[in-house]
Tab-separated table of C-alpha atoms in Angstrom:
chain	number	residue	atom	x	y	z
A	1	MET	CA	-57.449	182.636	171.574
A	2	THR	CA	-55.728	179.236	170.181
A	3	ALA	CA	-57.347	176.155	169.845
A	4	LEU	CA	-56.354	173.687	172.677
A	5	PRO	CA	-54.870	169.855	171.207
A	6	PHE	CA	-56.844	167.330	172.757
A	7	ASN	CA	-56.470	163.531	173.532
A	8	THR	CA	-59.238	161.909	173.694
A	9	ILE	CA	-60.614	158.758	174.788
A	10	PHE	CA	-64.145	157.797	173.781
A	11	ALA	CA	-65.370	155.379	176.634
A	12	LEU	CA	-63.059	153.710	178.562
A	13	GLU	CA	-64.573	149.786	180.071
A	14	ALA	CA	-63.673	149.196	183.977
A	15	ARG	CA	-67.765	148.305	184.857
A	16	SER	CA	-67.062	144.672	183.802
A	17	HIS	CA	-63.554	144.549	182.386
A	18	MET	CA	-61.418	144.039	185.443
A	19	PHE	CA	-57.974	144.554	184.392
A	20	LEU	CA	-57.167	148.316	185.351
A	21	GLU	CA	-58.877	146.983	188.997
A	22	VAL	CA	-56.881	144.142	189.081
A	23	MET	CA	-53.353	145.560	187.710
A	24	ALA	CA	-53.591	148.519	189.926
A	25	GLU	CA	-54.656	146.881	193.186
A	26	HIS	CA	-51.472	144.062	192.017
A	27	PHE	CA	-49.136	146.080	192.049
A	28	LYS	CA	-50.220	148.977	194.391
A	29	MET	CA	-50.281	151.692	191.794
A	30	THR	CA	-50.635	155.568	192.257
A	31	ASP	CA	-53.465	156.912	190.459
A	32	GLU	CA	-50.250	158.961	188.464
A	33	GLN	CA	-49.291	155.783	187.177
A	34	VAL	CA	-52.823	154.412	186.208
A	35	PHE	CA	-52.822	157.332	184.504
A	36	ARG	CA	-49.248	157.235	182.423
A	37	ASP	CA	-50.434	153.022	181.684
A	38	ILE	CA	-53.821	154.497	180.498
A	39	GLN	CA	-52.747	156.735	177.951
A	40	ASN	CA	-49.985	154.600	176.944
A	41	SER	CA	-51.903	151.810	175.926
A	42	HIS	CA	-54.730	154.238	174.633
A	43	ARG	CA	-51.817	155.465	172.541
A	44	GLU	CA	-50.587	152.094	171.285
A	45	LEU	CA	-54.050	151.143	170.176
A	46	VAL	CA	-54.549	154.296	167.542
A	47	GLN	CA	-51.145	153.210	166.102
A	48	VAL	CA	-52.268	149.580	166.131
A	49	LEU	CA	-55.437	150.412	164.462
A	50	ALA	CA	-53.523	153.125	162.095
A	51	SER	CA	-51.727	150.399	160.961
A	52	LYS	CA	-54.491	148.108	160.057
A	53	GLY	CA	-56.051	150.770	158.474
A	54	ILE	CA	-58.482	151.600	160.673
A	55	GLN	CA	-58.985	155.576	162.340
A	56	TYR	CA	-59.860	155.459	166.028
A	57	GLU	CA	-61.825	158.694	165.286
A	58	ASP	CA	-64.354	157.228	163.118
A	59	LEU	CA	-65.247	154.986	165.576
A	60	ARG	CA	-66.721	157.466	167.833
A	61	ASN	CA	-70.562	155.941	167.190
A	62	ALA	CA	-70.154	152.694	167.750
A	63	LEU	CA	-68.430	153.010	171.285
A	64	ILE	CA	-70.363	155.824	172.403
A	65	PRO	CA	-74.312	156.026	172.705
A	66	THR	CA	-75.865	158.890	169.463
A	67	THR	CA	-78.749	161.023	170.533
A	68	ASP	CA	-79.961	160.124	166.961
A	69	ARG	CA	-80.152	156.744	166.057
A	70	ASN	CA	-81.427	153.612	167.939
A	71	GLU	CA	-80.319	150.190	169.846
A	72	ARG	CA	-82.631	146.952	169.618
A	73	ALA	CA	-82.147	144.409	171.085
A	74	TYR	CA	-83.033	141.194	168.537
A	75	LEU	CA	-84.492	137.565	169.901
A	76	PHE	CA	-84.238	134.439	168.857
A	77	ASN	CA	-85.547	130.663	169.903
A	78	TRP	CA	-82.492	129.163	169.351
A	79	SER	CA	-84.232	125.860	169.951
A	80	LYS	CA	-85.841	126.356	166.246
A	81	VAL	CA	-82.597	127.040	165.245
A	82	ASP	CA	-81.221	123.458	163.166
A	83	ALA	CA	-77.502	123.993	164.460
A	84	ALA	CA	-75.374	123.555	167.294
A	85	ASN	CA	-73.701	126.430	166.979
A	86	TYR	CA	-76.719	128.628	166.302
A	87	GLY	CA	-75.530	131.603	166.803
A	88	ARG	CA	-73.467	131.454	163.299
A	89	VAL	CA	-76.203	130.867	161.630
A	90	ILE	CA	-78.051	134.221	162.926
A	91	ILE	CA	-74.688	136.170	162.262
A	92	GLU	CA	-74.278	134.602	159.128
A	93	HIS	CA	-77.817	135.572	157.726
A	94	ALA	CA	-77.824	139.059	159.848
A	95	LEU	CA	-74.286	140.061	157.725
A	96	PRO	CA	-75.835	140.866	154.274
A	97	ALA	CA	-78.617	143.597	155.764
A	98	PHE	CA	-75.148	145.739	157.829
A	99	ASP	CA	-75.128	149.298	155.260
A	100	PRO	CA	-71.288	148.995	154.380
A	101	ARG	CA	-70.837	152.618	155.644
A	102	SER	CA	-71.847	152.363	159.133
A	103	SER	CA	-69.866	151.672	161.933
A	104	HIS	CA	-71.611	149.169	165.182
A	105	SER	CA	-70.905	147.109	167.588
A	106	VAL	CA	-72.514	143.988	168.443
A	107	LEU	CA	-73.030	141.978	171.629
A	108	LEU	CA	-74.012	138.216	171.740
A	109	GLY	CA	-75.352	136.165	174.347
A	110	ASP	CA	-78.322	134.141	175.858
A	111	TRP	CA	-80.898	135.311	177.893
A	112	LEU	CA	-79.836	134.059	181.511
A	113	TYR	CA	-81.996	132.532	183.941
A	114	HIS	CA	-82.416	133.761	187.604
A	115	LYS	CA	-85.217	132.564	190.641
A	116	GLU	CA	-85.653	135.357	191.877
A	117	HIS	CA	-85.879	138.021	188.816
A	118	ASN	CA	-86.802	136.003	186.363
A	119	ASP	CA	-90.724	136.245	186.445
A	120	TRP	CA	-90.822	140.202	186.666
A	121	ALA	CA	-87.626	140.422	183.881
A	122	ILE	CA	-89.640	138.383	181.531
A	123	ASP	CA	-93.119	140.053	182.228
A	124	GLU	CA	-91.054	143.188	180.937
A	125	LEU	CA	-89.814	141.674	177.932
A	126	GLN	CA	-93.281	139.985	176.910
A	127	LYS	CA	-94.232	144.359	177.484
A	128	ALA	CA	-91.399	145.174	174.559
A	129	LEU	CA	-91.296	142.650	172.803
A	130	ALA	CA	-92.348	144.153	168.997
A	131	GLY	CA	-92.591	142.612	165.181
A	132	ALA	CA	-93.609	139.367	166.684
A	133	ALA	CA	-95.560	136.827	164.784
A	134	GLU	CA	-97.315	135.728	168.072
A	135	PRO	CA	-96.853	136.363	171.610
A	136	TYR	CA	-93.540	134.865	173.570
A	137	THR	CA	-94.322	132.898	176.239
A	138	GLY	CA	-91.768	131.365	176.935
A	139	HIS	CA	-89.545	132.110	180.288
A	140	GLY	CA	-86.354	133.349	178.549
A	141	HIS	CA	-84.261	129.557	178.906
A	142	ASP	CA	-84.355	129.352	174.846
A	143	LEU	CA	-83.459	132.566	173.937
A	144	TYR	CA	-80.529	133.916	172.392
A	145	ILE	CA	-79.952	137.794	172.005
A	146	VAL	CA	-78.157	140.092	169.268
A	147	TYR	CA	-77.392	143.283	170.249
A	148	VAL	CA	-76.883	146.403	168.435
A	149	ASN	CA	-76.459	150.112	168.856
A	150	ASN	CA	-75.914	152.907	166.287
A	151	LEU	CA	-78.581	152.314	164.138
A	152	SER	CA	-81.032	154.512	161.751
A	153	ASP	CA	-84.328	153.815	161.395
A	154	GLY	CA	-84.241	152.288	158.140
A	155	HIS	CA	-81.124	149.938	158.767
A	156	ALA	CA	-82.948	148.452	161.865
A	157	ASP	CA	-86.151	147.834	160.429
A	158	ALA	CA	-83.597	146.128	157.497
A	159	LEU	CA	-82.311	143.680	160.070
A	160	HIS	CA	-86.154	143.347	161.061
A	161	SER	CA	-87.197	142.701	158.012
A	162	ARG	CA	-83.911	140.277	157.072
A	163	PHE	CA	-84.611	138.405	160.370
A	164	GLN	CA	-88.206	137.430	159.969
A	165	ALA	CA	-87.097	134.480	157.259
A	166	LEU	CA	-86.138	132.897	159.947
A	167	PRO	CA	-88.595	130.343	161.665
A	168	ALA	CA	-85.851	130.934	164.967
A	169	TYR	CA	-87.152	134.655	165.456
A	170	VAL	CA	-88.923	135.904	168.128
A	171	GLY	CA	-88.939	139.954	167.503
A	172	PHE	CA	-87.369	143.136	168.509
A	173	LEU	CA	-86.538	145.106	172.125
A	174	ASP	CA	-86.366	148.695	171.372
A	175	LEU	CA	-83.632	150.015	173.548
A	176	THR	CA	-82.718	153.012	172.866
A	177	PHE	CA	-84.196	154.656	175.640
A	178	ALA	CA	-83.843	153.583	179.197
A	179	SER	CA	-85.897	150.251	180.969
A	180	VAL	CA	-85.762	147.883	183.014
A	181	VAL	CA	-85.591	144.722	180.635
A	182	LYS	CA	-82.375	146.819	178.817
A	183	PHE	CA	-80.691	146.762	182.702
A	184	TYR	CA	-82.248	143.282	182.870
A	185	ILE	CA	-80.096	142.649	178.943
A	186	SER	CA	-77.500	144.461	179.653
A	187	THR	CA	-75.715	142.335	182.740
A	188	MET	CA	-76.605	139.662	180.073
A	189	LEU	CA	-74.341	140.038	177.336
A	190	VAL	CA	-71.010	140.372	176.164
A	191	ARG	CA	-69.015	142.379	172.961
A	192	ALA	CA	-68.656	140.351	170.065
A	193	PHE	CA	-67.299	142.365	167.611
A	194	ILE	CA	-67.337	146.008	166.038
A	195	LYS	CA	-68.743	146.306	161.851
A	196	HIS	CA	-66.849	148.973	160.827
A	197	ARG	CA	-67.495	149.814	157.055
A	198	LYS	CA	-66.141	146.859	155.284
A	199	PHE	CA	-64.056	145.649	158.840
A	200	VAL	CA	-64.728	143.479	161.324
A	201	ILE	CA	-63.132	144.070	163.971
A	202	GLN	CA	-62.259	141.966	167.157
A	203	GLY	CA	-59.803	140.820	169.958
A	204	HIS	CA	-57.254	138.118	169.382
A	205	GLU	CA	-55.177	136.184	172.617
A	206	ASP	CA	-53.220	138.831	174.319
A	207	ASP	CA	-49.954	136.512	173.731
A	208	ARG	CA	-50.225	137.178	169.800
A	209	SER	CA	-48.743	140.080	168.137
A	210	ASN	CA	-50.630	142.552	166.887
A	211	SER	CA	-49.269	142.112	163.746
A	212	GLU	CA	-52.157	139.671	163.157
A	213	ASN	CA	-55.650	139.612	161.951
A	214	ILE	CA	-57.244	136.428	162.702
A	215	SER	CA	-60.602	135.328	163.718
A	216	MET	CA	-61.971	134.370	167.394
A	217	LEU	CA	-65.426	133.943	165.912
A	218	PRO	CA	-66.849	131.306	163.585
A	219	TYR	CA	-69.048	134.036	161.858
A	220	GLY	CA	-67.701	133.577	157.911
A	221	PHE	CA	-66.997	136.946	158.211
A	222	GLU	CA	-64.864	137.045	155.082
A	223	LYS	CA	-67.439	135.229	153.750
A	224	ALA	CA	-69.575	137.796	153.964
A	225	GLY	CA	-67.038	140.414	152.441
A	226	TYR	CA	-65.651	141.391	155.425
A	227	SER	CA	-62.123	142.165	156.183
A	228	LEU	CA	-60.487	141.342	159.451
A	229	ARG	CA	-58.897	143.454	162.130
A	230	SER	CA	-57.823	142.344	165.446
A	231	LEU	CA	-55.452	142.904	168.179
A	232	GLN	CA	-54.890	141.864	171.444
A	233	SER	CA	-57.862	141.544	173.586
A	234	LEU	CA	-57.011	144.158	176.977
A	235	LEU	CA	-56.576	147.495	173.963
A	236	TYR	CA	-60.131	145.954	172.324
A	237	GLY	CA	-61.913	144.680	175.916
A	238	VAL	CA	-60.985	148.485	177.718
A	239	PHE	CA	-61.030	151.009	175.115
A	240	LEU	CA	-63.084	149.121	172.453
A	241	SER	CA	-65.324	147.521	174.046
A	242	PHE	CA	-69.478	149.315	173.704
A	243	LYS	CA	-71.301	149.914	177.432
A	244	ILE	CA	-74.858	149.413	177.535
A	245	GLU	CA	-76.480	152.614	179.745
A	246	ARG	CA	-77.892	151.356	182.650
A	247	PRO	CA	-77.908	153.590	186.147
A	248	ILE	CA	-74.741	152.959	188.554
A	249	PHE	CA	-75.711	151.639	191.685
A	250	LEU	CA	-72.712	151.112	193.820
A	251	PRO	CA	-70.529	154.462	195.654
A	252	ASP	CA	-67.358	152.981	194.873
A	253	ASP	CA	-68.126	152.872	191.432
A	254	THR	CA	-64.549	151.771	189.588
A	255	ASP	CA	-65.916	152.693	185.743
A	256	THR	CA	-66.147	156.453	186.742
A	257	ARG	CA	-63.175	156.496	189.249
A	258	PHE	CA	-60.973	154.774	186.307
A	259	SER	CA	-62.768	156.848	183.540
A	260	LEU	CA	-61.778	160.094	185.297
A	261	ILE	CA	-57.658	158.864	185.884
A	262	ALA	CA	-57.585	158.061	182.726
A	263	MET	CA	-58.048	162.047	182.104
A	264	GLY	CA	-55.825	162.914	184.565
A	265	ALA	CA	-58.217	163.912	187.468
A	266	SER	CA	-58.169	162.479	190.795
A	267	PRO	CA	-61.245	159.790	191.267
A	268	ALA	CA	-63.445	161.872	193.550
A	269	GLU	CA	-66.769	161.758	193.581
A	270	LEU	CA	-68.951	163.699	190.914
A	271	ASP	CA	-71.708	163.943	193.333
A	272	GLU	CA	-69.540	166.529	195.592
A	273	PHE	CA	-68.607	168.326	192.436
A	274	GLU	CA	-71.018	171.523	191.916
A	275	VAL	CA	-72.480	171.912	188.824
A	276	VAL	CA	-72.480	175.522	187.033
A	277	LEU	CA	-74.565	176.947	184.348
A	278	ASP	CA	-73.956	180.811	184.161
A	279	ASP	CA	-76.803	183.063	182.455
A	280	ARG	CA	-74.139	183.925	179.846
A	281	LYS	CA	-73.676	180.411	178.524
A	282	LEU	CA	-77.811	179.643	178.860
A	283	GLN	CA	-78.320	182.876	176.784
A	284	TYR	CA	-75.570	181.662	174.079
A	285	LEU	CA	-76.989	178.090	173.760
A	286	LYS	CA	-80.916	179.600	173.854
A	287	GLU	CA	-79.323	181.840	170.790
A	288	ASN	CA	-77.267	179.037	168.884
A	289	HIS	CA	-78.300	175.720	169.954
A	290	PRO	CA	-82.190	176.037	170.695
A	291	GLU	CA	-82.414	172.785	169.952
A	292	GLY	CA	-80.961	171.425	172.892
A	293	LEU	CA	-82.335	173.222	175.321
A	294	GLU	CA	-85.568	171.199	173.568
A	295	ARG	CA	-84.686	168.224	173.362
A	296	SER	CA	-83.505	167.954	177.039
A	297	GLY	CA	-87.176	169.945	178.167
A	298	PHE	CA	-84.648	171.987	179.760
A	299	GLU	CA	-85.946	174.958	177.645
A	300	GLY	CA	-87.943	177.437	180.152
A	301	LEU	CA	-85.826	176.550	183.431
A	302	SER	CA	-83.214	178.628	185.091
A	303	ALA	CA	-79.318	178.581	184.901
A	304	ALA	CA	-79.415	177.710	187.958
A	305	ASP	CA	-82.414	175.018	187.777
A	306	ILE	CA	-80.786	173.030	184.666
A	307	ALA	CA	-77.659	172.944	186.345
A	308	GLU	CA	-79.709	171.552	189.319
A	309	GLN	CA	-81.143	168.543	187.266
A	310	ILE	CA	-77.884	167.941	185.874
A	311	ARG	CA	-75.876	167.317	188.930
A	312	GLY	CA	-79.093	164.941	190.287
A	313	LYS	CA	-77.889	163.282	186.729
A	314	VAL	CA	-74.268	163.017	186.950
A	315	LYS	CA	-73.699	160.578	189.165
A	316	ALA	CA	-75.783	158.012	188.177
A	317	ASN	CA	-74.645	158.232	184.546
A	318	TYR	CA	-71.079	156.910	182.957
A	319	ILE	CA	-68.897	159.355	181.283
A	320	TYR	CA	-67.762	159.668	177.868
A	321	ASN	CA	-65.136	161.056	175.609
A	322	LEU	CA	-62.576	161.734	178.591
A	323	ALA	CA	-60.616	164.560	176.830
A	324	ARG	CA	-58.048	166.330	178.503
A	325	SER	CA	-55.516	169.031	177.070
A	326	GLU	CA	-52.190	168.030	176.039
A	327	ASP	CA	-50.245	171.099	178.097
A	328	GLY	CA	-53.387	169.146	180.886
A	329	SER	CA	-54.662	171.975	181.884
A	330	THR	CA	-58.184	171.493	180.381
A	331	MET	CA	-60.260	168.242	180.904
A	332	LYS	CA	-63.930	167.428	180.097
A	333	PHE	CA	-66.456	164.933	179.189
A	334	ASN	CA	-70.294	164.145	177.739
A	335	ILE	CA	-72.834	161.885	179.638
A	336	LEU	CA	-75.342	161.152	177.920
A	337	LEU	CA	-79.060	162.139	179.666
A	338	GLU	CA	-82.542	161.486	178.754
A	339	ASN	CA	-86.391	163.209	178.123
A	340	PRO	CA	-87.463	160.310	178.685
A	341	GLY	CA	-89.095	158.854	176.016
A	342	VAL	CA	-88.761	161.739	173.950
A	343	ALA	CA	-84.948	162.189	173.053
A	344	ARG	CA	-81.354	161.591	174.338
A	345	PHE	CA	-79.205	164.023	174.620
A	346	LEU	CA	-75.187	165.154	176.163
A	347	CYS	CA	-74.046	167.249	177.827
A	348	ALA	CA	-70.720	167.999	177.858
A	349	LEU	CA	-69.121	169.515	180.636
A	350	GLU	CA	-65.560	171.133	182.210
A	351	HIS	CA	-64.021	168.824	185.229
A	352	ARG	CA	-62.599	171.336	186.758
A	353	PRO	CA	-61.152	169.830	190.609
A	354	GLN	CA	-59.605	172.466	191.406
A	355	ASP	CA	-63.441	174.690	192.100
A	356	ARG	CA	-64.584	171.205	192.566
A	357	GLN	CA	-66.880	172.495	189.905
A	358	LEU	CA	-68.260	171.469	186.958
A	359	ARG	CA	-68.781	173.607	184.288
A	360	VAL	CA	-71.397	173.217	181.246
A	361	ILE	CA	-69.895	173.231	178.195
A	362	THR	CA	-73.034	172.454	176.003
A	363	LEU	CA	-76.072	170.630	175.368
A	364	PHE	CA	-76.424	168.791	171.605
């Protein structure tokens, strides 16, 4: 059988980037029109990146959560930085510690104080804080956060060691797995840039040509040996934004809705679909990918039980790796699931709207 060629969008950001929702509502666009607009914009993104010496395929691990790498938030007391632009001091200190072969999304921001929620959030932060020279006793007003994804153990520790030279350094949070503090911090940060090998990728003004490369951030990237690559912020924001995993609570989730439309699927509620794992597929996974079943904690369960557990988690998770065959006959996507505190694993699902089914392809 001839393999189908697929167009794949690693991640689409409609959680906090409102462009797609506003555009669709303002112009009263049909789902088909939105689908074509997303696909055309993504093709433009791929072409712009290629013209700047970057292959979109190489950014995968910087854009979606990985199962074998870490996510860390490094915390700093900005009041101890002897400069008004404390972010610049901290980022420029970190740049030499990045592996020149690696790719990461870097998110930045101050701790946002909220009168009703801050006390319990700080309690959770204090319990999770690691690598601190002394206990943190503040209330968050003085915290600056640097969030980095796709870190190996050694790379995560190298950044920690590097930051210890700064008097402002408070410690780090290992946010690889879901937690209350991870959820809270995910509401505070903005996508600053992607460190891809020896490139730094960021957005620039939408009225500036994509042929230009400028830095909108005063962080001395070129001085640290990085080459700047920039593109219009609409393309960057929609397609190059890393989303920190957090449960989806709202019934009308625009992020999942537009992700489904991006594949050409109807934005139907995914929890109305049946998840199907047939016995032959389960036997194949046992024989060829036993590590996936072990990591997931699904070993020993029947196909029906596994399918039911996955179904319970589909609605509350973001979907990634949005793949549509060029002839439109097949659509599939991944969700990231957790065996709490043990492992993260990806579940690949084929989206079959004609049958109202999500068929398990693999666990890995």
